[in-house]
Coordinates of C-alpha atoms in Angstrom, one line a residue:
M1 CA -86.3 118.8 -81.0
L2 CA -86.3 118.8 -84.7
L3 CA -82.5 119.4 -85.0
S4 CA -81.4 116.8 -82.4
S5 CA -84.0 114.3 -84.1
F6 CA -82.6 115.0 -87.6
S7 CA -79.9 112.4 -88.1
S8 CA -81.9 109.5 -86.8
S9 CA -84.9 110.3 -89.0
F10 CA -83.3 111.2 -92.2
S11 CA -83.2 107.4 -93.2
C12 CA -87.2 107.7 -92.7
L13 CA -87.3 110.6 -94.9
V14 CA -85.2 109.0 -97.6
A15 CA -87.7 106.2 -97.5
L16 CA -90.7 108.7 -97.8
V17 CA -89.1 110.2 -100.7
L18 CA -88.6 106.7 -102.6
L19 CA -92.3 105.7 -101.7
V20 CA -93.8 109.0 -102.9
D21 CA -91.5 108.9 -105.8
A22 CA -92.9 105.6 -106.7
V23 CA -96.4 106.6 -106.2
L24 CA -96.3 110.0 -107.9
A25 CA -93.6 109.2 -110.4
G26 CA -91.5 112.2 -109.4
D27 CA -87.8 112.8 -110.7
P28 CA -85.5 111.2 -108.0
F29 CA -83.4 113.1 -105.8
A30 CA -79.3 112.8 -105.2
F31 CA -78.1 114.2 -102.0
L32 CA -74.5 114.7 -101.7
D33 CA -72.5 116.1 -98.7
W34 CA -69.0 117.7 -99.4
K35 CA -66.3 118.8 -97.3
V36 CA -63.8 120.9 -99.3
S37 CA -60.6 121.2 -97.5
Y38 CA -56.9 121.5 -98.1
I39 CA -55.1 117.9 -98.0
S40 CA -51.6 116.9 -98.7
A41 CA -50.5 115.0 -101.6
S42 CA -47.6 114.6 -103.9
P43 CA -48.7 114.3 -107.6
L44 CA -44.9 114.5 -109.0
G45 CA -43.1 113.4 -106.0
V46 CA -43.0 116.7 -104.1
K47 CA -45.3 117.2 -101.0
Q48 CA -47.7 119.9 -101.6
Q49 CA -51.2 121.3 -100.6
V50 CA -54.1 120.5 -102.9
I51 CA -57.7 120.9 -102.6
G52 CA -59.5 117.8 -101.8
I53 CA -63.3 117.1 -101.6
N54 CA -64.3 114.7 -98.7
G55 CA -60.3 114.1 -98.3
K56 CA -60.1 112.9 -102.0
F57 CA -58.3 114.4 -105.0
P58 CA -59.8 114.1 -107.6
G59 CA -63.1 114.5 -105.8
P60 CA -66.3 112.1 -106.1
T61 CA -67.8 111.4 -109.3
V62 CA -71.6 112.5 -109.2
N63 CA -73.4 109.7 -111.0
V64 CA -76.9 110.6 -111.9
T65 CA -79.5 110.3 -114.5
T66 CA -81.3 112.4 -116.9
N67 CA -83.9 114.6 -115.0
W68 CA -82.6 113.8 -111.5
N69 CA -82.3 116.6 -108.9
V70 CA -79.2 117.1 -107.4
V71 CA -78.5 118.6 -103.9
V72 CA -75.0 119.2 -102.9
N73 CA -74.4 120.4 -99.6
V74 CA -70.7 122.0 -99.6
K75 CA -68.7 122.9 -96.4
N76 CA -65.9 125.3 -97.3
D77 CA -63.0 124.6 -94.9
L78 CA -60.6 126.2 -96.9
D79 CA -59.0 129.6 -95.7
E80 CA -60.6 131.6 -98.6
P81 CA -63.9 131.9 -100.3
F82 CA -64.9 129.0 -102.8
L83 CA -67.1 128.4 -105.6
V84 CA -67.8 125.2 -107.6
T85 CA -69.1 125.6 -111.1
W86 CA -70.7 122.6 -112.9
N87 CA -68.9 122.7 -116.1
G88 CA -71.2 121.8 -119.0
F89 CA -74.4 121.5 -117.1
Q90 CA -77.3 123.2 -118.9
Q91 CA -78.9 124.4 -115.9
R92 CA -82.5 125.3 -117.1
K93 CA -83.6 128.4 -116.1
N94 CA -81.2 128.4 -113.1
S95 CA -78.0 130.3 -113.5
W96 CA -78.5 131.0 -109.8
Q97 CA -76.8 127.5 -109.1
D98 CA -73.9 128.2 -111.9
G99 CA -71.4 128.6 -109.5
V100 CA -69.4 131.5 -110.9
S101 CA -68.7 135.1 -109.9
G102 CA -71.1 136.5 -112.0
T103 CA -74.1 134.7 -110.5
N104 CA -72.9 133.7 -106.9
C105 CA -71.3 135.4 -103.9
P106 CA -68.6 132.9 -103.0
I107 CA -69.1 130.8 -100.0
P108 CA -67.2 132.3 -97.1
S109 CA -64.5 130.2 -95.3
G110 CA -66.3 128.0 -92.7
W111 CA -69.6 128.3 -94.0
N112 CA -72.0 125.8 -95.6
W113 CA -73.9 126.5 -98.9
T114 CA -76.3 124.0 -100.7
Y115 CA -76.4 123.8 -104.5
Q116 CA -79.9 122.5 -105.9
F117 CA -80.6 121.7 -109.7
Q118 CA -81.9 119.4 -112.0
V119 CA -79.9 117.8 -114.7
K120 CA -82.9 118.6 -117.1
D121 CA -82.9 116.8 -120.5
Q122 CA -79.3 116.0 -120.6
I123 CA -76.9 113.0 -121.0
G124 CA -73.2 112.7 -121.0
S125 CA -69.8 113.4 -119.4
F126 CA -68.8 116.5 -117.7
F127 CA -66.7 117.8 -114.8
Y128 CA -67.1 120.4 -111.9
F129 CA -64.4 122.5 -110.7
P130 CA -63.4 125.7 -108.4
S131 CA -64.2 128.5 -110.4
T132 CA -62.5 131.5 -108.3
N133 CA -59.2 132.7 -106.9
F134 CA -57.1 130.4 -109.3
Q135 CA -58.1 127.3 -107.0
K136 CA -58.5 125.0 -109.9
A137 CA -54.6 124.9 -110.2
A138 CA -54.8 123.2 -107.0
G139 CA -57.3 120.5 -107.7
G140 CA -61.0 120.5 -106.3
Y141 CA -62.3 119.1 -109.3
G142 CA -64.2 115.7 -110.0
G143 CA -66.4 113.9 -112.7
T144 CA -70.1 114.0 -113.7
I145 CA -72.0 111.3 -115.3
I146 CA -75.5 112.0 -116.5
N147 CA -77.0 108.4 -117.7
N148 CA -79.9 108.1 -119.9
R149 CA -82.9 106.9 -119.0
A150 CA -83.8 103.5 -119.4
V151 CA -86.5 104.5 -122.1
I152 CA -84.0 106.0 -124.3
P153 CA -81.5 103.9 -126.5
V154 CA -77.9 104.5 -126.3
P155 CA -76.1 104.1 -129.8
F156 CA -73.9 101.5 -128.7
G157 CA -73.9 98.2 -126.6
M158 CA -73.6 98.4 -122.9
P159 CA -69.9 98.6 -121.8
D160 CA -68.4 96.2 -119.4
G161 CA -67.3 98.9 -117.2
D162 CA -67.3 102.7 -116.9
I163 CA -63.7 104.7 -115.9
T164 CA -63.3 108.4 -115.6
I165 CA -59.8 109.4 -116.3
F166 CA -58.8 113.3 -115.3
I167 CA -55.4 114.4 -117.4
S168 CA -54.1 117.7 -116.2
D169 CA -50.7 120.0 -116.6
W170 CA -49.5 120.5 -113.0
Y171 CA -47.5 123.0 -110.9
I172 CA -45.7 122.2 -107.9
R173 CA -46.2 125.8 -106.8
D174 CA -48.9 126.9 -104.7
H175 CA -52.2 128.1 -106.5
K176 CA -51.6 131.7 -104.6
E177 CA -48.2 131.9 -105.8
L178 CA -49.2 131.1 -109.5
R179 CA -51.9 133.9 -109.5
K180 CA -49.4 136.4 -108.1
T181 CA -47.2 135.6 -110.7
L182 CA -49.8 136.4 -113.3
E183 CA -50.9 139.4 -111.5
D184 CA -47.3 140.6 -111.5
G185 CA -47.1 140.3 -115.3
G186 CA -45.2 137.2 -115.1
D187 CA -45.5 133.8 -117.2
L188 CA -46.4 130.7 -115.5
G189 CA -43.7 128.9 -117.4
V190 CA -43.7 125.5 -118.4
P191 CA -45.9 122.8 -116.1
D192 CA -43.9 120.8 -114.0
G193 CA -45.7 117.6 -115.4
V194 CA -48.9 116.2 -116.5
I195 CA -51.0 114.1 -114.0
F196 CA -53.6 111.3 -114.2
N197 CA -56.3 111.2 -111.6
G198 CA -54.1 113.2 -109.3
L199 CA -51.0 111.0 -109.7
G200 CA -47.8 111.4 -111.4
P201 CA -46.0 109.5 -114.3
Y202 CA -45.3 105.8 -114.5
R203 CA -41.5 105.3 -114.4
Y204 CA -41.3 104.5 -118.2
N205 CA -37.8 106.0 -118.2
D206 CA -35.3 106.2 -115.4
T207 CA -33.8 109.5 -116.9
N208 CA -37.0 111.4 -117.2
V209 CA -39.0 110.0 -114.2
P210 CA -37.7 110.0 -110.8
D211 CA -38.0 106.9 -108.6
G212 CA -40.8 106.7 -106.1
I213 CA -43.7 108.5 -107.7
A214 CA -47.1 106.9 -107.1
Y215 CA -49.0 106.2 -110.7
E216 CA -52.3 105.5 -111.7
T217 CA -53.2 102.0 -112.9
I218 CA -56.5 101.2 -114.6
N219 CA -57.3 97.7 -114.1
V220 CA -59.5 95.8 -116.6
E221 CA -60.6 92.3 -117.3
P222 CA -60.1 90.6 -120.6
V223 CA -61.9 87.7 -122.0
L224 CA -60.6 84.4 -123.5
F225 CA -62.4 84.8 -126.9
E226 CA -62.5 87.7 -128.9
P227 CA -63.4 90.7 -129.3
G228 CA -62.5 91.3 -125.7
K229 CA -64.5 93.3 -123.0
T230 CA -65.2 96.9 -123.8
Y231 CA -64.8 99.9 -121.4
R232 CA -66.2 103.3 -121.6
F233 CA -63.4 105.8 -120.8
R234 CA -64.5 109.3 -119.9
V235 CA -61.5 111.6 -120.3
H236 CA -61.4 115.0 -119.0
N237 CA -58.6 117.8 -119.5
A238 CA -59.0 119.5 -116.3
G239 CA -55.8 121.4 -116.5
I240 CA -54.6 125.1 -116.6
S241 CA -53.6 125.9 -120.1
T242 CA -52.1 122.7 -121.8
C243 CA -53.6 120.8 -124.7
L244 CA -52.8 117.2 -124.2
N245 CA -52.6 114.4 -126.7
F246 CA -54.4 111.3 -125.1
R247 CA -53.4 107.7 -126.5
I248 CA -53.1 104.1 -125.3
Q249 CA -50.7 101.7 -126.5
N250 CA -51.8 99.2 -128.9
H251 CA -55.5 100.2 -128.6
N252 CA -58.0 102.0 -130.6
L253 CA -60.1 104.9 -129.3
L254 CA -63.4 104.6 -130.5
L255 CA -64.9 108.2 -129.9
V256 CA -68.8 107.9 -129.1
E257 CA -69.5 111.1 -127.1
T258 CA -68.5 114.5 -126.0
E259 CA -70.0 117.1 -123.4
G260 CA -73.3 115.5 -123.8
S261 CA -73.7 114.7 -127.3
Y262 CA -73.3 111.4 -129.2
T263 CA -70.7 111.5 -132.0
V264 CA -70.3 109.5 -135.3
Q265 CA -68.3 106.6 -134.0
Q266 CA -64.9 107.0 -135.2
N267 CA -61.6 105.2 -134.2
Y268 CA -58.6 107.3 -133.5
S269 CA -55.1 106.3 -132.6
N270 CA -54.6 109.4 -130.4
L271 CA -57.0 112.4 -129.9
D272 CA -56.2 116.1 -129.0
I273 CA -58.0 117.2 -125.9
H274 CA -58.0 120.8 -125.2
V275 CA -58.5 122.4 -121.8
G276 CA -61.8 121.8 -120.3
Q277 CA -63.0 119.3 -122.9
S278 CA -64.5 115.9 -122.1
Y279 CA -64.6 112.8 -124.2
S280 CA -66.1 109.5 -124.2
F281 CA -64.3 106.5 -125.9
L282 CA -65.1 102.7 -126.1
I283 CA -62.0 100.8 -125.6
T284 CA -61.8 97.1 -126.0
M285 CA -59.5 94.8 -124.5
D286 CA -58.3 92.9 -127.5
Q287 CA -54.6 92.4 -126.9
N288 CA -52.7 89.4 -125.7
A289 CA -51.9 90.8 -122.2
S290 CA -48.1 89.8 -122.6
S291 CA -47.5 93.0 -120.6
D292 CA -49.3 96.0 -119.3
Y293 CA -49.7 99.1 -121.7
Y294 CA -48.9 102.6 -121.3
I295 CA -51.7 105.1 -121.2
V296 CA -50.2 108.6 -122.3
A297 CA -51.1 112.1 -122.3
S298 CA -48.4 114.3 -123.9
A299 CA -48.2 118.0 -124.3
R300 CA -49.0 119.7 -127.5
F301 CA -47.3 122.6 -129.1
V302 CA -44.5 122.7 -126.6
N303 CA -40.8 123.1 -127.5
A304 CA -39.1 119.5 -128.1
T305 CA -36.4 120.3 -125.3
V306 CA -39.3 120.2 -122.7
R307 CA -41.5 117.4 -124.2
D308 CA -40.6 114.7 -121.8
K309 CA -41.3 116.9 -118.7
V310 CA -44.8 117.5 -119.9
T311 CA -45.9 113.9 -120.4
G312 CA -48.1 111.9 -118.1
V313 CA -48.0 108.1 -118.1
A314 CA -50.4 105.9 -116.4
V315 CA -50.8 102.1 -117.0
L316 CA -53.4 99.8 -118.3
H317 CA -53.4 96.4 -116.4
Y318 CA -55.1 93.3 -117.6
S319 CA -55.7 91.0 -114.9
N320 CA -53.9 88.4 -116.7
S321 CA -51.0 90.4 -117.6
Q322 CA -47.6 88.5 -118.0
G323 CA -45.4 91.7 -116.9
P324 CA -45.0 95.6 -116.6
A325 CA -45.5 98.0 -119.5
S326 CA -41.8 98.6 -121.1
G327 CA -40.3 100.1 -124.2
P328 CA -40.8 103.5 -125.7
L329 CA -44.1 105.3 -125.5
P330 CA -46.6 105.0 -128.4
D331 CA -46.0 107.4 -130.7
G332 CA -48.1 110.8 -130.7
P333 CA -48.5 113.5 -133.3
D334 CA -45.7 116.2 -134.0
E335 CA -46.0 118.4 -131.2
A336 CA -46.0 121.5 -132.9
D337 CA -48.5 120.6 -135.9
T338 CA -51.4 122.7 -135.3
Y339 CA -52.9 121.9 -139.0
S340 CA -53.2 118.1 -138.3
S341 CA -54.8 119.0 -134.8
M342 CA -57.3 121.5 -136.6
N343 CA -58.4 118.5 -139.2
Q344 CA -58.9 116.2 -136.4
A345 CA -61.0 118.4 -134.6
R346 CA -63.2 119.1 -137.8
S347 CA -63.4 115.1 -138.1
I348 CA -65.8 115.1 -134.8
R349 CA -69.3 115.3 -136.1
W350 CA -72.8 114.9 -134.5
N351 CA -74.3 111.4 -134.5
V352 CA -77.6 113.0 -135.9
T353 CA -79.4 109.6 -135.8
A354 CA -78.8 109.0 -132.2
S355 CA -81.3 110.1 -129.4
G356 CA -80.0 112.3 -126.9
A357 CA -81.9 112.9 -123.4
R358 CA -85.1 112.6 -125.5
P359 CA -86.4 110.2 -127.8
N360 CA -86.0 112.4 -131.0
P361 CA -82.8 112.0 -133.1
Q362 CA -80.2 114.5 -132.1
G363 CA -80.3 115.9 -135.7
S364 CA -84.0 116.9 -135.5
F365 CA -83.3 120.2 -134.4
R366 CA -82.0 121.4 -137.9
Y367 CA -79.7 124.3 -136.9
G368 CA -78.7 125.0 -140.4
D369 CA -82.0 126.1 -141.3
I370 CA -82.5 128.6 -138.5
T371 CA -81.9 132.2 -139.6
V372 CA -79.2 134.1 -137.5
T373 CA -80.4 137.1 -135.7
D374 CA -77.5 138.4 -133.9
V375 CA -73.4 138.0 -134.8
Y376 CA -70.5 138.7 -132.3
V377 CA -66.8 138.7 -133.6
I378 CA -65.0 138.3 -130.4
V379 CA -61.4 138.8 -130.8
S380 CA -58.6 137.7 -128.1
K381 CA -55.2 139.3 -128.0
P382 CA -52.0 138.5 -125.8
I383 CA -51.8 139.7 -122.4
E384 CA -51.2 143.4 -122.0
L385 CA -50.8 146.3 -119.3
I386 CA -54.1 148.3 -118.9
D387 CA -54.0 151.1 -116.6
G388 CA -51.1 149.6 -114.5
R389 CA -52.5 146.0 -114.4
W390 CA -51.7 143.0 -116.5
C391 CA -54.8 142.0 -118.3
A392 CA -56.2 139.7 -121.2
T393 CA -59.1 140.9 -123.3
L394 CA -61.9 140.2 -125.3
N395 CA -62.7 142.9 -128.0
G396 CA -60.6 145.1 -126.1
I397 CA -62.3 144.6 -122.8
S398 CA -60.9 142.9 -119.6
Y399 CA -63.6 141.7 -117.6
I400 CA -63.5 142.7 -113.9
S401 CA -66.0 140.7 -111.5
P402 CA -68.1 143.3 -109.4
A403 CA -68.3 143.0 -105.8
T404 CA -72.0 142.4 -106.2
P405 CA -72.7 139.6 -108.7
L406 CA -74.5 140.3 -112.0
K407 CA -77.4 138.0 -111.1
L408 CA -78.2 139.6 -107.6
A409 CA -77.8 143.2 -109.0
Q410 CA -80.1 142.4 -111.8
Q411 CA -82.6 140.7 -109.2
F412 CA -82.5 143.8 -106.9
N413 CA -82.0 146.6 -109.5
V414 CA -78.7 147.6 -108.1
P415 CA -77.6 150.5 -110.4
G416 CA -73.9 150.7 -111.7
V417 CA -72.8 147.2 -111.4
Y418 CA -72.6 146.3 -114.8
K419 CA -73.2 147.5 -118.5
L420 CA -75.2 145.9 -121.3
D421 CA -72.8 147.4 -124.1
F422 CA -70.3 144.7 -124.9
P423 CA -69.5 145.2 -128.5
N424 CA -70.3 143.0 -131.1
H425 CA -66.8 143.4 -132.7
M426 CA -63.4 144.8 -132.1
M427 CA -63.6 148.5 -131.7
N428 CA -60.9 151.2 -132.5
R429 CA -60.2 152.3 -129.2
P430 CA -57.8 151.8 -126.5
P431 CA -58.2 148.5 -124.6
K432 CA -60.1 149.0 -121.1
I433 CA -61.1 147.1 -117.9
D434 CA -64.9 146.8 -117.4
T435 CA -68.1 145.0 -116.5
S436 CA -69.5 145.0 -119.8
I437 CA -71.7 142.2 -120.7
I438 CA -73.8 141.1 -123.7
N439 CA -77.6 141.7 -124.1
G440 CA -78.7 138.7 -125.5
T441 CA -81.9 138.3 -127.3
Y442 CA -84.3 135.6 -125.8
K443 CA -84.9 132.7 -128.4
S444 CA -82.5 134.4 -131.0
F445 CA -79.9 132.2 -132.9
T446 CA -76.6 133.8 -132.3
E447 CA -73.5 133.2 -134.1
I448 CA -70.2 133.9 -132.2
I449 CA -66.9 133.8 -134.0
L450 CA -63.9 133.4 -131.7
Q451 CA -61.0 135.0 -133.2
N452 CA -57.6 134.0 -131.7
N453 CA -54.9 136.9 -132.5
G454 CA -52.7 135.3 -129.6
T455 CA -49.9 133.0 -130.0
S456 CA -51.2 129.9 -128.0
V457 CA -54.3 127.7 -128.5
Q458 CA -57.3 128.8 -126.6
S459 CA -60.3 126.9 -125.4
Y460 CA -63.5 128.6 -124.7
H461 CA -66.5 127.5 -122.6
M462 CA -70.1 128.5 -122.3
D463 CA -72.4 127.9 -119.4
G464 CA -76.0 127.1 -119.7
Y465 CA -75.7 126.0 -123.2
A466 CA -74.7 123.6 -125.8
F467 CA -73.3 125.2 -128.9
F468 CA -72.8 123.9 -132.4
V469 CA -69.3 124.2 -133.6
V470 CA -69.6 124.9 -137.3
G471 CA -66.5 126.1 -138.6
M472 CA -62.9 126.7 -137.7
D473 CA -59.7 127.8 -139.8
F474 CA -56.6 129.6 -139.8
G475 CA -56.3 133.4 -140.8
T476 CA -58.9 136.1 -140.0
W477 CA -62.7 135.3 -140.2
T478 CA -64.5 137.2 -142.8
E479 CA -68.4 137.0 -144.1
N480 CA -66.9 134.6 -146.8
S481 CA -65.9 132.2 -144.2
R482 CA -69.6 131.1 -143.7
G483 CA -69.3 129.2 -146.9
T484 CA -67.1 126.7 -145.2
Y485 CA -69.5 126.2 -142.2
N486 CA -70.9 122.6 -141.6
K487 CA -74.6 123.2 -141.5
W488 CA -75.8 119.6 -140.8
D489 CA -73.8 117.9 -138.4
G490 CA -71.4 120.1 -136.6
V491 CA -71.0 118.5 -133.1
A492 CA -73.0 120.2 -130.2
R493 CA -70.8 120.7 -127.2
C494 CA -70.1 123.3 -124.4
T495 CA -66.2 123.8 -124.9
T496 CA -64.4 124.4 -128.2
Q497 CA -60.8 125.2 -129.2
V498 CA -59.3 128.1 -131.0
F499 CA -56.0 127.8 -132.7
P500 CA -53.6 130.7 -132.6
G501 CA -53.9 132.8 -135.7
A502 CA -57.2 131.4 -136.4
W503 CA -60.9 131.4 -135.6
T504 CA -63.7 129.0 -134.5
A505 CA -67.5 129.7 -135.2
I506 CA -70.2 128.4 -133.1
L507 CA -74.0 129.0 -133.1
V508 CA -76.1 128.9 -130.2
Y509 CA -79.9 129.3 -129.4
L510 CA -80.4 131.6 -126.6
D511 CA -83.5 130.0 -125.1
N512 CA -82.2 129.4 -121.7
V513 CA -82.9 132.4 -119.5
G514 CA -80.4 133.7 -116.9
I515 CA -76.9 135.1 -116.9
W516 CA -74.5 133.0 -118.5
N517 CA -70.6 132.9 -118.6
L518 CA -68.6 132.8 -121.7
R519 CA -65.1 132.4 -120.9
A520 CA -61.7 131.3 -121.8
A521 CA -61.1 127.8 -120.2
N522 CA -57.4 128.4 -119.9
L523 CA -57.0 129.5 -116.6
D524 CA -54.5 132.0 -116.7
T525 CA -56.1 134.2 -119.3
W526 CA -59.6 133.7 -117.6
Y527 CA -58.1 135.0 -114.4
L528 CA -56.7 138.2 -116.1
G529 CA -60.2 139.0 -117.5
Q530 CA -60.8 136.8 -120.7
E531 CA -64.7 136.5 -120.1
V532 CA -67.9 138.0 -120.7
Y533 CA -71.5 137.2 -119.5
V534 CA -74.6 136.9 -121.6
S535 CA -78.1 138.0 -120.2
V536 CA -80.9 136.3 -121.8
V537 CA -84.3 137.5 -120.4
N538 CA -87.6 136.6 -121.3
P539 CA -89.7 139.7 -121.8
E540 CA -92.8 137.8 -121.2
I541 CA -94.1 136.8 -117.5
N542 CA -94.7 133.1 -117.8
T543 CA -93.4 129.7 -116.7
K544 CA -90.4 130.2 -119.0
T545 CA -88.9 133.2 -117.0
D546 CA -85.8 132.4 -114.8
L547 CA -86.4 130.3 -111.5
P548 CA -86.8 132.4 -108.4
M549 CA -83.7 133.3 -106.3
P550 CA -83.2 130.4 -104.0
D551 CA -84.1 130.9 -100.1
N552 CA -80.5 130.4 -99.4
A553 CA -79.0 132.9 -101.4
I554 CA -75.7 134.5 -100.0
F555 CA -75.5 138.3 -100.2
C556 CA -72.3 140.3 -100.8
G557 CA -71.1 143.9 -102.2
A558 CA -74.0 146.4 -102.1
L559 CA -76.4 143.8 -100.6
S560 CA -74.2 142.4 -98.0
T561 CA -76.2 144.2 -95.3
L562 CA -79.1 141.7 -96.2
Q563 CA -77.0 138.6 -95.1
N564 CA -78.1 136.8 -91.9
Q565 CA -74.4 135.8 -90.8
Q566 CA -75.7 132.5 -89.0
S567 CA -77.9 131.2 -91.5
H568 CA -75.1 129.4 -93.5
K569 CA -73.0 128.1 -90.5
F570 CA -75.3 125.0 -89.6
K571 CA -75.6 121.8 -91.7
F572 CA -79.3 121.5 -92.1
S573 CA -79.4 121.6 -95.9
K574 CA -81.1 118.4 -96.8
A575 CA -84.3 119.4 -94.7
S576 CA -84.1 123.2 -96.0
S577 CA -83.7 122.1 -99.6
L578 CA -87.2 120.3 -99.4
I579 CA -88.8 123.4 -98.1
N580 CA -87.4 125.7 -100.8
L581 CA -89.5 123.3 -103.2
S582 CA -93.0 124.3 -104.2
D583 CA -94.0 120.8 -105.4
I584 CA -96.8 119.4 -103.6
R585 CA -95.1 116.0 -103.2
F586 CA -92.6 117.6 -100.8
V587 CA -95.2 119.4 -98.9
W588 CA -96.8 116.0 -98.3
I589 CA -93.2 114.5 -97.6
L590 CA -92.4 117.2 -95.1
T591 CA -95.6 116.7 -93.1
M592 CA -95.1 112.9 -93.0
W593 CA -91.4 113.3 -91.8
L594 CA -92.7 115.7 -88.9
G595 CA -95.2 113.1 -88.1
V596 CA -92.3 110.7 -87.7
L597 CA -90.4 113.0 -85.6
V598 CA -93.1 113.6 -83.3
L599 CA -93.6 109.8 -82.8

């Protein structure tokens, strides 16, 4: 009876949630239903199979507010297991919901699984994407917006609109073929193009861009008087491995936020956005609308002979535009100039006087005054052959995902799954394939130096945390390099770039218990083992320990016998997600809902 009445009474449940939240001042819930499946698309004019969410590529934008609870019911209609990771969400005490192979068993084909987490004490621009099986190369990504609570001031005027843009290098080859290429020791080669929001380039040049490719148009409204309407553009590089330079013809980019931190407001004519990074710009529509304007994302650090191939172009269209965009594209930086790119990255600073998710200024956490307790110098090297397998390494170790996720192994004391022995520096020994993770010290302030001894720029991302980017330079990091650190307003973010033959230093306060992924955001080297996990355990038994294992956990590997094969095949997640919570408010809601069903 309950199952047959679920659909008709869910609206009553929602009304009850809103009523009780109003009475008891609880944090609101956002319920989302996602069907993940293959769809046909032609981003570069060639029909291919991509991963869509609810039939769309990119997927829907998750738009919530600080402290909201998010419940996402995912139905996996792909032909292989699937996980989605919430790139940048600092899931407080809840790595169970992180959506990476070290914390979750993948959702089997044909199964439902429900993510449930709270966007606690966060604001900003992020995105989600598939984390396993090289599926990100097929799409499956979408945006996330976490708005300020009404009581927290934003350090700029309310924009007239909010626009999310995904820029990405793109291959026509299937993601399964791409991963097989890497496994066989091949190189992915130059991308087939650059796309905007899943669409190919505007035909700015008849020679470089074939006819008939659908392109993205961003529609905006001007005003008749100065200074013009202002829009917030949230731009994400959701690509595989290519740094992209973003610019808009005749418009300044006023940088205001990156990955949950408000920045010192500076104008840029163009900005390098590395793989996995997200930025918010305020852009004023202050031109005369004699024509449309180019929006450009062009590859950095590529050979000039392939430059046009890896340039994406969209169109900014004023409602009173007099004609199409025309002429040459706006100039970007010298594609091979890593020095100007590094200087640009150093210019991005934290707005220490602005409030973040809380009313206190962002700079109230004086990271430069905290004593560092642990130091890790993590060295990446070019792809190499180890025991007959092509691998990418960190400190000479290529990470291999165990059949039993680390989080489950820790919960059930499964022996032999991983080792807490990741070295804090490069060892003088042959490289190896292993499941070695960092034994983080709870509430320690940890310094991590990312040394790139490869030949291409790398991005690195850390789940569960925002870290402070305090320094970067060319050459090999030494103890004396600390003298160049920015100890006051280095930006706090979750993804940073490391240039070839250079280093980047970050500081992170390990106060978030759980097992968290530190990885190369470049999909090729990540897939080949360039990642490590950090285990952070609170030795005291109190309310600051990790959240309990969710009731709907999927079991695999050594714990696969615990799995009820039927428990995830029916869609009842919105009810079960309430049952999983211990809050008395929801016990009351459920009781009232059952009363409604009986009536």
